[in-house]
Amino acid sequence: MIGSRRQIGLIGFVAFVWLSTRLFGSVRAILREIFDLRQSRGVIQGKIFDAQMVLVSSVLVILNIGITIVFNLVKTRGFDFVGLSAAQVGLVERVSAWFTALAFIFLLFLLLYKYVPARRVPWRMALTAAAFTAVCWELLKVGFAFYLTRVASYQSIYGGIATLVVVVVWFYYLSIVFVLGAEVAQVYEMRRVRRQQIEVLE
């Protein structure tokens, strides 16, 4: 039984790494087209880079989850060591949790937009894309949670694979937001360059 669980765990880990590297490979290709970058990595170098990005992204997600757990503990127990109850820190906890989650997601998207393309994009573009995508991410989470709890009935329609369907739908909408963020940054940068050219001509 233990051996079977280990084999299943190993297979799951390998599948996760393979799918994740494929995902980052697709992200590299999309950003290369949006940012009009002709330079690209080789196959082996690209796979190594994708694996590195999977590791970094996983660490950030784990930290995000860990901080969320800490905030939940604070919400239920409060800061007893300084004399603050859970009710007193409720608002502070919610605001702090939201900003912390936003900061981690912003950092994750910033790393993706800045370092995933083979040629480094300007920091201004990466910051613009990350800020737009991070805010849309938070809004998407709220809207998607409301949709799942108040509108959709995936469990009654899809049965046992409802969780898988929800994950696929979530990543579909997230991919749209990610691509839209890159497009917004590219348009913003093009407009900025055009304004500078007009000012020079004038």
PDB file of C-alpha atoms in Angstrom:
ATOM      1  CA  MET A   1       0.000   0.000   0.000  1.00  0.00           C
ATOM      2  CA  ILE A   2       2.773   2.441   0.966  1.00  0.00           C
ATOM      3  CA  GLY A   3       4.734   1.513  -2.154  1.00  0.00           C
ATOM      4  CA  SER A   4       1.695   2.166  -4.339  1.00  0.00           C
ATOM      5  CA  ARG A   5       1.185   5.568  -2.738  1.00  0.00           C
ATOM      6  CA  ARG A   6       4.810   6.455  -3.347  1.00  0.00           C
ATOM      7  CA  GLN A   7       4.511   5.422  -6.984  1.00  0.00           C
ATOM      8  CA  ILE A   8       1.342   7.459  -7.400  1.00  0.00           C
ATOM      9  CA  GLY A   9       3.007  10.423  -5.715  1.00  0.00           C
ATOM     10  CA  LEU A  10       6.064  10.119  -7.965  1.00  0.00           C
ATOM     11  CA  ILE A  11       3.902   9.871 -11.076  1.00  0.00           C
ATOM     12  CA  GLY A  12       1.897  12.883  -9.949  1.00  0.00           C
ATOM     13  CA  PHE A  13       5.067  14.896  -9.314  1.00  0.00           C
ATOM     14  CA  VAL A  14       6.504  14.026 -12.731  1.00  0.00           C
ATOM     15  CA  ALA A  15       3.199  14.902 -14.404  1.00  0.00           C
ATOM     16  CA  PHE A  16       3.098  18.205 -12.515  1.00  0.00           C
ATOM     17  CA  VAL A  17       6.640  19.140 -13.591  1.00  0.00           C
ATOM     18  CA  TRP A  18       5.973  18.140 -17.195  1.00  0.00           C
ATOM     19  CA  LEU A  19       2.697  20.059 -17.452  1.00  0.00           C
ATOM     20  CA  SER A  20       4.178  23.071 -15.662  1.00  0.00           C
ATOM     21  CA  THR A  21       7.180  23.274 -17.978  1.00  0.00           C
ATOM     22  CA  ARG A  22       4.861  22.964 -20.977  1.00  0.00           C
ATOM     23  CA  LEU A  23       2.784  25.798 -19.540  1.00  0.00           C
ATOM     24  CA  PHE A  24       5.805  28.067 -19.131  1.00  0.00           C
ATOM     25  CA  GLY A  25       6.935  27.162 -22.635  1.00  0.00           C
ATOM     26  CA  SER A  26       3.584  28.381 -23.939  1.00  0.00           C
ATOM     27  CA  VAL A  27       3.892  31.543 -21.849  1.00  0.00           C
ATOM     28  CA  ARG A  28       7.321  32.236 -23.362  1.00  0.00           C
ATOM     29  CA  ALA A  29       5.918  31.876 -26.873  1.00  0.00           C
ATOM     30  CA  ILE A  30       2.932  34.135 -26.139  1.00  0.00           C
ATOM     31  CA  LEU A  31       5.039  36.891 -24.579  1.00  0.00           C
ATOM     32  CA  ARG A  32       7.523  36.706 -27.448  1.00  0.00           C
ATOM     33  CA  GLU A  33       4.718  37.432 -29.898  1.00  0.00           C
ATOM     34  CA  ILE A  34       3.052  40.160 -27.833  1.00  0.00           C
ATOM     35  CA  PHE A  35       6.278  42.017 -27.039  1.00  0.00           C
ATOM     36  CA  ASP A  36       7.551  41.445 -30.597  1.00  0.00           C
ATOM     37  CA  LEU A  37      10.756  39.725 -29.479  1.00  0.00           C
ATOM     38  CA  ARG A  38      12.652  37.831 -32.157  1.00  0.00           C
ATOM     39  CA  GLN A  39      15.206  36.273 -29.826  1.00  0.00           C
ATOM     40  CA  SER A  40      14.360  32.845 -28.391  1.00  0.00           C
ATOM     41  CA  ARG A  41      16.024  30.206 -26.222  1.00  0.00           C
ATOM     42  CA  GLY A  42      17.159  26.819 -27.463  1.00  0.00           C
ATOM     43  CA  VAL A  43      15.146  23.714 -26.664  1.00  0.00           C
ATOM     44  CA  ILE A  44      17.351  22.462 -23.811  1.00  0.00           C
ATOM     45  CA  GLN A  45      18.032  25.923 -22.424  1.00  0.00           C
ATOM     46  CA  GLY A  46      14.321  26.714 -22.607  1.00  0.00           C
ATOM     47  CA  LYS A  47      13.363  23.564 -20.678  1.00  0.00           C
ATOM     48  CA  ILE A  48      15.934  24.316 -17.975  1.00  0.00           C
ATOM     49  CA  PHE A  49      14.604  27.851 -17.686  1.00  0.00           C
ATOM     50  CA  ASP A  50      11.010  26.592 -17.527  1.00  0.00           C
ATOM     51  CA  ALA A  51      11.954  24.248 -14.668  1.00  0.00           C
ATOM     52  CA  GLN A  52      13.582  27.148 -12.804  1.00  0.00           C
ATOM     53  CA  MET A  53      10.462  29.273 -13.214  1.00  0.00           C
ATOM     54  CA  VAL A  54       8.305  26.394 -11.955  1.00  0.00           C
ATOM     55  CA  LEU A  55      10.467  26.249  -8.821  1.00  0.00           C
ATOM     56  CA  VAL A  56      10.319  30.000  -8.196  1.00  0.00           C
ATOM     57  CA  SER A  57       6.568  30.150  -8.823  1.00  0.00           C
ATOM     58  CA  SER A  58       5.954  27.182  -6.522  1.00  0.00           C
ATOM     59  CA  VAL A  59       7.919  28.845  -3.716  1.00  0.00           C
ATOM     60  CA  LEU A  60       5.909  32.060  -4.065  1.00  0.00           C
ATOM     61  CA  VAL A  61       2.610  30.165  -4.091  1.00  0.00           C
ATOM     62  CA  ILE A  62       3.642  28.156  -1.003  1.00  0.00           C
ATOM     63  CA  LEU A  63       4.618  31.368   0.790  1.00  0.00           C
ATOM     64  CA  ASN A  64       1.283  32.880  -0.185  1.00  0.00           C
ATOM     65  CA  ILE A  65      -0.585  29.876   1.226  1.00  0.00           C
ATOM     66  CA  GLY A  66       1.567  29.913   4.378  1.00  0.00           C
ATOM     67  CA  ILE A  67       0.850  33.576   5.044  1.00  0.00           C
ATOM     68  CA  THR A  68      -2.857  32.963   4.475  1.00  0.00           C
ATOM     69  CA  ILE A  69      -2.766  30.193   7.102  1.00  0.00           C
ATOM     70  CA  VAL A  70      -1.002  32.505   9.558  1.00  0.00           C
ATOM     71  CA  PHE A  71      -3.608  35.212   9.025  1.00  0.00           C
ATOM     72  CA  ASN A  72      -6.389  32.678   9.575  1.00  0.00           C
ATOM     73  CA  LEU A  73      -4.803  31.687  12.890  1.00  0.00           C
ATOM     74  CA  VAL A  74      -4.601  35.326  13.880  1.00  0.00           C
ATOM     75  CA  LYS A  75      -8.240  35.754  12.896  1.00  0.00           C
ATOM     76  CA  THR A  76      -9.374  32.936  15.184  1.00  0.00           C
ATOM     77  CA  ARG A  77      -7.020  33.507  18.129  1.00  0.00           C
ATOM     78  CA  GLY A  78      -5.980  37.144  17.890  1.00  0.00           C
ATOM     79  CA  PHE A  79      -2.778  38.598  19.276  1.00  0.00           C
ATOM     80  CA  ASP A  80      -3.155  37.314  22.827  1.00  0.00           C
ATOM     81  CA  PHE A  81       0.428  38.154  23.661  1.00  0.00           C
ATOM     82  CA  VAL A  82      -0.272  41.894  23.211  1.00  0.00           C
ATOM     83  CA  GLY A  83      -3.816  41.814  24.585  1.00  0.00           C
ATOM     84  CA  LEU A  84      -5.726  42.029  21.281  1.00  0.00           C
ATOM     85  CA  SER A  85      -8.652  39.690  20.693  1.00  0.00           C
ATOM     86  CA  ALA A  86      -9.640  38.105  17.392  1.00  0.00           C
ATOM     87  CA  ALA A  87     -12.531  40.560  16.972  1.00  0.00           C
ATOM     88  CA  GLN A  88     -10.213  43.542  17.415  1.00  0.00           C
ATOM     89  CA  VAL A  89      -7.791  42.397  14.738  1.00  0.00           C
ATOM     90  CA  GLY A  90     -10.483  41.221  12.305  1.00  0.00           C
ATOM     91  CA  LEU A  91     -10.409  44.276  10.042  1.00  0.00           C
ATOM     92  CA  VAL A  92      -6.630  44.598  10.231  1.00  0.00           C
ATOM     93  CA  GLU A  93      -6.288  40.919   9.372  1.00  0.00           C
ATOM     94  CA  ARG A  94      -8.537  41.145   6.337  1.00  0.00           C
ATOM     95  CA  VAL A  95      -6.809  44.227   4.952  1.00  0.00           C
ATOM     96  CA  SER A  96      -3.348  42.835   5.668  1.00  0.00           C
ATOM     97  CA  ALA A  97      -4.222  39.488   4.107  1.00  0.00           C
ATOM     98  CA  TRP A  98      -5.540  41.165   0.957  1.00  0.00           C
ATOM     99  CA  PHE A  99      -2.496  43.390   0.507  1.00  0.00           C
ATOM    100  CA  THR A 100      -0.117  40.528   1.255  1.00  0.00           C
ATOM    101  CA  ALA A 101      -1.814  38.273  -1.284  1.00  0.00           C
ATOM    102  CA  LEU A 102      -1.789  41.102  -3.820  1.00  0.00           C
ATOM    103  CA  ALA A 103       1.915  41.728  -3.199  1.00  0.00           C
ATOM    104  CA  PHE A 104       2.861  38.077  -3.731  1.00  0.00           C
ATOM    105  CA  ILE A 105       0.769  37.777  -6.882  1.00  0.00           C
ATOM    106  CA  PHE A 106       2.202  41.062  -8.172  1.00  0.00           C
ATOM    107  CA  LEU A 107       5.734  39.784  -7.543  1.00  0.00           C
ATOM    108  CA  LEU A 108       4.969  36.508  -9.311  1.00  0.00           C
ATOM    109  CA  PHE A 109       3.566  38.227 -12.398  1.00  0.00           C
ATOM    110  CA  LEU A 110       6.425  40.735 -12.380  1.00  0.00           C
ATOM    111  CA  LEU A 111       8.956  37.897 -12.509  1.00  0.00           C
ATOM    112  CA  LEU A 112       7.018  36.220 -15.312  1.00  0.00           C
ATOM    113  CA  TYR A 113       6.697  39.315 -17.472  1.00  0.00           C
ATOM    114  CA  LYS A 114      10.276  40.418 -16.843  1.00  0.00           C
ATOM    115  CA  TYR A 115      12.282  37.197 -17.064  1.00  0.00           C
ATOM    116  CA  VAL A 116      10.243  34.680 -19.073  1.00  0.00           C
ATOM    117  CA  PRO A 117      10.922  36.327 -22.471  1.00  0.00           C
ATOM    118  CA  ALA A 118      14.353  35.502 -23.910  1.00  0.00           C
ATOM    119  CA  ARG A 119      15.166  39.207 -24.188  1.00  0.00           C
ATOM    120  CA  ARG A 120      14.464  41.243 -21.083  1.00  0.00           C
ATOM    121  CA  VAL A 121      11.565  43.643 -21.468  1.00  0.00           C
ATOM    122  CA  PRO A 122      11.842  47.118 -19.869  1.00  0.00           C
ATOM    123  CA  TRP A 123      10.960  47.329 -16.203  1.00  0.00           C
ATOM    124  CA  ARG A 124       8.253  49.869 -17.004  1.00  0.00           C
ATOM    125  CA  MET A 125       6.416  47.390 -19.213  1.00  0.00           C
ATOM    126  CA  ALA A 126       6.835  44.539 -16.734  1.00  0.00           C
ATOM    127  CA  LEU A 127       5.563  46.683 -13.849  1.00  0.00           C
ATOM    128  CA  THR A 128       2.564  47.880 -15.853  1.00  0.00           C
ATOM    129  CA  ALA A 129       1.627  44.361 -16.937  1.00  0.00           C
ATOM    130  CA  ALA A 130       2.122  42.924 -13.434  1.00  0.00           C
ATOM    131  CA  ALA A 131       0.062  45.652 -11.750  1.00  0.00           C
ATOM    132  CA  PHE A 132      -2.821  45.261 -14.202  1.00  0.00           C
ATOM    133  CA  THR A 133      -2.797  41.465 -14.017  1.00  0.00           C
ATOM    134  CA  ALA A 134      -2.497  41.354 -10.207  1.00  0.00           C
ATOM    135  CA  VAL A 135      -5.527  43.614  -9.730  1.00  0.00           C
ATOM    136  CA  CYS A 136      -7.509  41.625 -12.308  1.00  0.00           C
ATOM    137  CA  TRP A 137      -6.437  38.420 -10.518  1.00  0.00           C
ATOM    138  CA  GLU A 138      -7.930  39.622  -7.235  1.00  0.00           C
ATOM    139  CA  LEU A 139     -11.140  40.748  -8.938  1.00  0.00           C
ATOM    140  CA  LEU A 140     -11.303  37.452 -10.810  1.00  0.00           C
ATOM    141  CA  LYS A 141     -10.962  35.519  -7.547  1.00  0.00           C
ATOM    142  CA  VAL A 142     -13.885  37.388  -6.009  1.00  0.00           C
ATOM    143  CA  GLY A 143     -16.057  37.024  -9.092  1.00  0.00           C
ATOM    144  CA  PHE A 144     -15.186  33.382  -9.636  1.00  0.00           C
ATOM    145  CA  ALA A 145     -15.836  32.503  -5.985  1.00  0.00           C
ATOM    146  CA  PHE A 146     -19.219  34.235  -6.155  1.00  0.00           C
ATOM    147  CA  TYR A 147     -20.036  32.379  -9.374  1.00  0.00           C
ATOM    148  CA  LEU A 148     -19.140  28.995  -7.906  1.00  0.00           C
ATOM    149  CA  THR A 149     -21.050  29.508  -4.668  1.00  0.00           C
ATOM    150  CA  ARG A 150     -24.119  31.373  -5.941  1.00  0.00           C
ATOM    151  CA  VAL A 151     -24.623  30.549  -9.613  1.00  0.00           C
ATOM    152  CA  ALA A 152     -22.832  27.461 -10.924  1.00  0.00           C
ATOM    153  CA  SER A 153     -23.668  23.881  -9.994  1.00  0.00           C
ATOM    154  CA  TYR A 154     -20.647  21.973 -11.288  1.00  0.00           C
ATOM    155  CA  GLN A 155     -21.127  19.132  -8.813  1.00  0.00           C
ATOM    156  CA  SER A 156     -24.587  18.256 -10.100  1.00  0.00           C
ATOM    157  CA  ILE A 157     -23.513  18.526 -13.746  1.00  0.00           C
ATOM    158  CA  TYR A 158     -20.043  16.955 -13.766  1.00  0.00           C
ATOM    159  CA  GLY A 159     -20.171  14.766 -10.660  1.00  0.00           C
ATOM    160  CA  GLY A 160     -16.794  13.398  -9.579  1.00  0.00           C
ATOM    161  CA  ILE A 161     -14.774  15.444 -12.057  1.00  0.00           C
ATOM    162  CA  ALA A 162     -16.287  18.733 -10.900  1.00  0.00           C
ATOM    163  CA  THR A 163     -13.020  19.812  -9.232  1.00  0.00           C
ATOM    164  CA  LEU A 164     -11.047  19.185 -12.408  1.00  0.00           C
ATOM    165  CA  VAL A 165     -13.561  21.163 -14.460  1.00  0.00           C
ATOM    166  CA  VAL A 166     -13.385  24.084 -12.021  1.00  0.00           C
ATOM    167  CA  VAL A 167      -9.567  24.105 -12.171  1.00  0.00           C
ATOM    168  CA  VAL A 168      -9.591  24.046 -15.978  1.00  0.00           C
ATOM    169  CA  VAL A 169     -12.120  26.897 -16.151  1.00  0.00           C
ATOM    170  CA  TRP A 170     -10.100  28.896 -13.614  1.00  0.00           C
ATOM    171  CA  PHE A 171      -6.863  28.527 -15.574  1.00  0.00           C
ATOM    172  CA  TYR A 172      -8.691  29.420 -18.780  1.00  0.00           C
ATOM    173  CA  TYR A 173      -9.839  32.753 -17.380  1.00  0.00           C
ATOM    174  CA  LEU A 174      -6.471  33.333 -15.720  1.00  0.00           C
ATOM    175  CA  SER A 175      -4.675  32.811 -19.030  1.00  0.00           C
ATOM    176  CA  ILE A 176      -6.942  35.418 -20.632  1.00  0.00           C
ATOM    177  CA  VAL A 177      -6.096  37.907 -17.874  1.00  0.00           C
ATOM    178  CA  PHE A 178      -2.368  37.160 -18.194  1.00  0.00           C
ATOM    179  CA  VAL A 179      -2.348  37.720 -21.961  1.00  0.00           C
ATOM    180  CA  LEU A 180      -4.489  40.844 -21.573  1.00  0.00           C
ATOM    181  CA  GLY A 181      -1.988  42.250 -19.064  1.00  0.00           C
ATOM    182  CA  ALA A 182       0.847  41.818 -21.557  1.00  0.00           C
ATOM    183  CA  GLU A 183      -1.236  43.468 -24.275  1.00  0.00           C
ATOM    184  CA  VAL A 184      -2.034  46.431 -22.012  1.00  0.00           C
ATOM    185  CA  ALA A 185       1.655  46.909 -21.195  1.00  0.00           C
ATOM    186  CA  GLN A 186       2.638  46.705 -24.862  1.00  0.00           C
ATOM    187  CA  VAL A 187       0.017  49.273 -25.903  1.00  0.00           C
ATOM    188  CA  TYR A 188       1.037  51.562 -23.036  1.00  0.00           C
ATOM    189  CA  GLU A 189       4.691  51.392 -24.060  1.00  0.00           C
ATOM    190  CA  MET A 190       3.894  52.024 -27.728  1.00  0.00           C
ATOM    191  CA  ARG A 191       1.819  55.076 -26.826  1.00  0.00           C
ATOM    192  CA  ARG A 192       4.610  56.382 -24.609  1.00  0.00           C
ATOM    193  CA  VAL A 193       7.212  55.979 -27.368  1.00  0.00           C
ATOM    194  CA  ARG A 194       4.883  57.643 -29.866  1.00  0.00           C
ATOM    195  CA  ARG A 195       4.383  60.624 -27.554  1.00  0.00           C
ATOM    196  CA  GLN A 196       8.140  60.990 -27.200  1.00  0.00           C
ATOM    197  CA  GLN A 197       8.580  60.907 -30.973  1.00  0.00           C
ATOM    198  CA  ILE A 198       5.909  63.581 -31.415  1.00  0.00           C
ATOM    199  CA  GLU A 199       7.576  65.776 -28.789  1.00  0.00           C
ATOM    200  CA  VAL A 200      10.928  65.444 -30.569  1.00  0.00           C
ATOM    201  CA  LEU A 201       9.396  66.392 -33.924  1.00  0.00           C
ATOM    202  CA  GLU A 202       7.674  69.396 -32.411  1.00  0.00           C
TER     203      GLU A 202
END
